[in-house]
XYZ file of C-alpha atoms in Angstrom:
289
model
C -5.432 1.422 30.012
C -3.337 4.732 29.942
C -3.835 6.918 27.034
C -1.251 9.754 26.206
C -2.164 12.647 24.185
C 1.131 14.476 22.950
C 0.553 17.583 21.337
C 3.791 17.489 19.087
C 5.745 15.331 17.104
C 8.657 15.818 19.339
C 6.768 14.907 22.560
C 5.290 11.819 20.969
C 8.554 10.827 20.099
C 9.818 11.120 23.583
C 6.741 9.388 25.035
C 7.831 6.349 23.080
C 10.743 6.427 23.851
C 10.207 6.324 27.762
C 6.659 4.104 27.135
C 8.148 1.116 24.643
C 5.212 -0.945 25.061
C 2.788 1.731 23.734
C 0.452 1.484 20.931
C 0.113 4.461 18.775
C -3.586 5.116 17.086
C -4.257 7.233 14.459
C -7.945 6.426 13.114
C -8.145 3.212 15.231
C -9.737 1.290 12.310
C -7.532 -1.454 13.204
C -6.396 -1.246 16.927
C -10.090 -0.478 18.138
C -11.458 -3.436 16.261
C -9.115 -5.704 18.292
C -9.871 -3.989 21.430
C -13.770 -4.476 20.510
C -12.994 -8.083 19.956
C -10.898 -9.009 22.778
C -8.267 -9.736 20.742
C -5.651 -7.494 22.446
C -5.462 -4.872 24.928
C -2.379 -2.798 25.441
C -1.283 -1.062 28.671
C -0.904 2.238 27.014
C -2.404 3.700 23.961
C -0.830 6.824 22.383
C -3.134 9.201 20.005
C -1.091 10.653 17.202
C -4.145 11.827 15.042
C -3.815 15.439 16.167
C 0.140 16.095 15.406
C 0.443 18.181 12.485
C 3.502 17.040 11.360
C 1.928 13.603 10.331
C -0.799 15.135 8.406
C 1.430 16.765 5.497
C 2.205 15.796 2.262
C 4.577 17.415 -0.198
C 6.703 16.784 -3.285
C 10.337 16.425 -3.062
C 12.468 16.692 -6.254
C 10.371 14.128 -8.027
C 9.536 12.124 -4.936
C 6.293 12.473 -2.822
C 6.445 12.481 0.874
C 3.074 11.001 2.070
C 2.295 11.543 6.082
C 1.186 9.051 8.531
C -1.790 10.717 9.435
C -3.030 11.793 6.260
C -6.631 10.329 5.711
C -7.872 8.279 2.829
C -10.443 11.081 1.909
C -7.681 13.496 1.662
C -5.847 11.274 -0.537
C -9.175 11.050 -2.663
C -9.671 14.440 -2.753
C -5.848 16.029 -3.023
C -3.911 13.596 -4.907
C -5.983 12.614 -8.160
C -3.276 12.481 -10.200
C -1.947 8.912 -8.250
C -4.664 6.787 -9.520
C -3.873 3.744 -8.093
C -3.327 5.112 -4.436
C -6.666 6.919 -4.760
C -8.486 3.790 -6.093
C -6.963 1.722 -2.879
C -8.570 4.618 -0.610
C -12.032 4.570 -2.187
C -11.986 0.699 -1.764
C -11.000 1.382 1.992
C -14.382 0.774 4.353
C -16.929 3.435 4.597
C -17.022 7.423 4.173
C -16.549 7.120 8.116
C -13.824 4.810 8.131
C -11.816 6.812 4.933
C -12.357 9.903 7.105
C -10.334 8.185 9.871
C -8.004 5.496 8.277
C -4.710 6.574 7.054
C -2.003 4.831 5.149
C 0.180 5.019 8.209
C -2.504 2.583 9.835
C -1.984 0.400 7.326
C 1.857 0.189 7.617
C 1.436 0.276 11.232
C -0.704 -2.945 11.566
C 1.471 -4.450 8.698
C -1.210 -7.063 7.368
C -1.093 -8.315 3.858
C -4.571 -7.321 3.273
C -3.810 -3.469 3.681
C -5.447 -1.989 0.632
C -2.813 0.900 0.252
C 0.471 -1.579 0.597
C 0.397 -3.196 -2.750
C 0.519 0.373 -4.422
C 3.256 1.210 -1.936
C 5.125 -1.937 -3.208
C 4.174 -0.988 -7.079
C 6.147 2.321 -6.604
C 9.053 0.756 -4.388
C 7.934 3.127 -1.617
C 10.148 3.287 1.401
C 8.874 3.983 5.135
C 10.410 6.843 7.154
C 10.738 5.884 10.804
C 11.439 8.271 13.704
C 12.642 8.241 17.234
C 13.400 10.951 19.968
C 16.477 12.850 19.527
C 15.756 13.736 15.798
C 17.287 10.349 14.132
C 15.233 9.045 11.476
C 16.077 6.155 9.001
C 14.481 5.120 5.605
C 13.170 1.293 5.332
C 12.519 -0.199 1.621
C 8.984 -1.621 1.738
C 10.638 -5.064 1.402
C 12.562 -4.535 4.235
C 9.673 -3.078 6.197
C 7.277 -5.848 5.841
C 8.634 -8.738 7.672
C 5.432 -11.344 8.063
C 2.129 -11.501 9.030
C 1.248 -7.923 10.699
C 5.202 -7.915 11.563
C 7.259 -4.928 10.845
C 10.453 -3.505 11.207
C 9.639 -0.618 13.342
C 11.369 -0.559 16.738
C 9.232 -0.039 19.852
C 10.540 3.370 20.179
C 10.128 4.447 17.086
C 6.882 6.272 14.962
C 6.102 5.800 11.531
C 6.338 9.565 9.931
C 4.994 8.418 6.377
C 6.158 6.834 3.332
C 7.940 8.401 0.388
C 8.527 7.238 -3.476
C 9.716 8.335 -6.755
C 6.693 9.167 -8.723
C 6.021 6.753 -11.713
C 5.262 8.283 -15.107
C 2.573 5.638 -16.605
C -0.685 4.369 -16.228
C -1.733 2.242 -13.022
C -4.411 1.099 -11.280
C -5.353 -0.884 -8.125
C -8.091 -4.011 -7.941
C -9.803 -5.603 -5.007
C -11.555 -8.923 -4.813
C -13.981 -9.252 -1.748
C -16.802 -11.374 -0.510
C -18.620 -7.806 -1.294
C -18.338 -4.869 -3.084
C -17.690 -2.458 0.294
C -16.973 -2.578 3.980
C -14.674 -5.869 3.494
C -11.007 -7.016 4.009
C -9.563 -8.168 0.351
C -9.830 -11.878 -0.552
C -7.112 -10.813 -2.745
C -5.869 -7.284 -4.312
C -3.651 -6.272 -6.659
C -1.814 -2.874 -8.095
C -0.388 -2.793 -11.632
C 2.062 0.187 -12.588
C 3.755 1.178 -15.877
C 6.997 2.770 -15.481
C 8.019 4.447 -18.809
C 11.262 5.802 -17.703
C 12.146 2.669 -16.505
C 10.567 1.029 -19.342
C 9.021 -1.525 -16.843
C 6.015 -3.253 -15.489
C 5.415 -3.444 -11.636
C 2.651 -5.928 -10.095
C 2.124 -5.977 -6.464
C -0.045 -8.651 -4.757
C -1.955 -8.482 -1.402
C -3.910 -10.834 0.611
C -2.009 -13.732 -0.881
C 0.991 -14.208 1.090
C 2.307 -13.498 4.453
C 3.178 -10.145 3.312
C 2.823 -8.194 0.220
C 4.843 -9.350 -2.779
C 5.651 -8.642 -6.152
C 5.451 -10.707 -9.018
C 8.841 -10.133 -10.445
C 8.796 -13.113 -13.276
C 5.799 -11.394 -14.493
C 7.059 -7.965 -14.425
C 10.174 -9.433 -16.506
C 7.864 -11.016 -18.753
C 5.439 -8.088 -19.670
C 8.658 -5.541 -20.193
C 9.966 -7.839 -22.810
C 6.696 -8.414 -24.516
C 6.273 -4.853 -24.565
C 9.800 -4.522 -26.421
C 9.058 -7.258 -28.617
C 5.655 -5.651 -29.912
C 7.064 -2.164 -29.618
C 4.886 -0.795 -27.359
C 7.543 1.410 -25.234
C 7.824 3.278 -28.565
C 4.578 3.174 -30.142
C 1.894 3.143 -27.270
C -0.684 2.233 -30.248
C 0.954 -1.053 -30.840
C -0.944 -4.581 -29.865
C -0.066 -6.925 -27.501
C -1.073 -10.591 -28.592
C -3.498 -12.562 -26.099
C -0.901 -15.000 -25.600
C 1.271 -12.729 -24.065
C -1.429 -11.400 -21.783
C -2.604 -14.939 -20.615
C 0.987 -16.000 -19.670
C 1.191 -12.892 -17.954
C -1.615 -13.822 -15.634
C -0.432 -17.038 -15.254
C 2.867 -15.691 -13.822
C 1.146 -13.458 -11.580
C -0.659 -16.074 -10.297
C 2.559 -18.437 -9.971
C 3.774 -15.526 -7.729
C 1.034 -15.913 -5.160
C 1.314 -18.183 -1.754
C -1.967 -18.159 -0.608
C -3.841 -19.791 2.222
C -7.389 -21.139 2.954
C -9.173 -18.836 5.409
C -12.915 -17.986 5.992
C -12.662 -15.385 3.016
C -11.674 -17.622 0.304
C -9.755 -20.575 -0.762
C -6.018 -20.519 -2.168
C -7.111 -21.921 -5.401
C -9.625 -19.171 -5.851
C -6.906 -16.277 -4.769
C -4.553 -17.646 -7.124
C -7.126 -17.339 -9.962
C -8.258 -14.233 -9.186
C -5.024 -12.635 -9.354
C -4.229 -14.041 -12.270
C -7.477 -12.588 -14.039
C -7.045 -9.078 -12.212
C -3.493 -9.293 -13.624
C -5.033 -9.420 -17.443
C -7.470 -6.939 -16.852
C -5.301 -4.039 -14.934
C -2.521 -4.837 -18.333
C -5.783 -4.103 -20.551
C -6.538 -1.066 -18.793
C -2.745 0.053 -18.785
C -2.440 -0.746 -22.492
C -5.793 1.318 -23.148
C -4.688 4.279 -21.041
C -1.508 4.405 -22.822
C -2.939 4.065 -26.383
C -5.340 6.886 -25.384
C -2.977 9.309 -23.689
């Protein structure tokens, strides 16, 4: 196996163009597992963990750009106001894994169980891809995630990072696993209230071939907020029937399978429960603000 060690993003892109079979590796929390379990052995690896350009994050005209090499530990420390992403980062592995793992790794693997991906979906993020020669393109998350561990990234492209419009309103990330830590999600969920757009966004992970949005539930929640006067008065109340129906619609958006981590029926039930809880947290946060 060849290992390429570029010193700059420009060099890395040139190497990717010359070696389209190359597998980029940053934290290695997915790639090394496959190697160690003999599930795959690429001919060429390229270590992008030392590229300073990928380790940056910045605010841009109401948007936030998160470089593909920013680790979960740094997200927890440097982006505390992005609560859902902080909660998702905190749920990833152990401190050692969080010190190495990146959102770029989640995007590169494209697993529906990737903990950061429902957050990016709920925030309508776009994935920024680059190739040699200075060309870049932005791909909406819906178009980027194309199947189980399949993405729209071309072989000669590298992931620069993700970019999203920062939502105003409370949000949260929830995850269910077979234990409390060091576990792949049986199901996960991100709920984000978008005050300016008067919308409620809900994204689900590990319950379909890709991360999905519960669009019927989103439409229902936004109208329920309107009917209850919640958009204008955060201290107004939402009836229990509305919360129950919201959970049912979220569960209906799931299309899970049975596997060693959980049954399809349990996954549907779980996301419904998580949805109701997340909605309750959001209502409480708005009332307390």
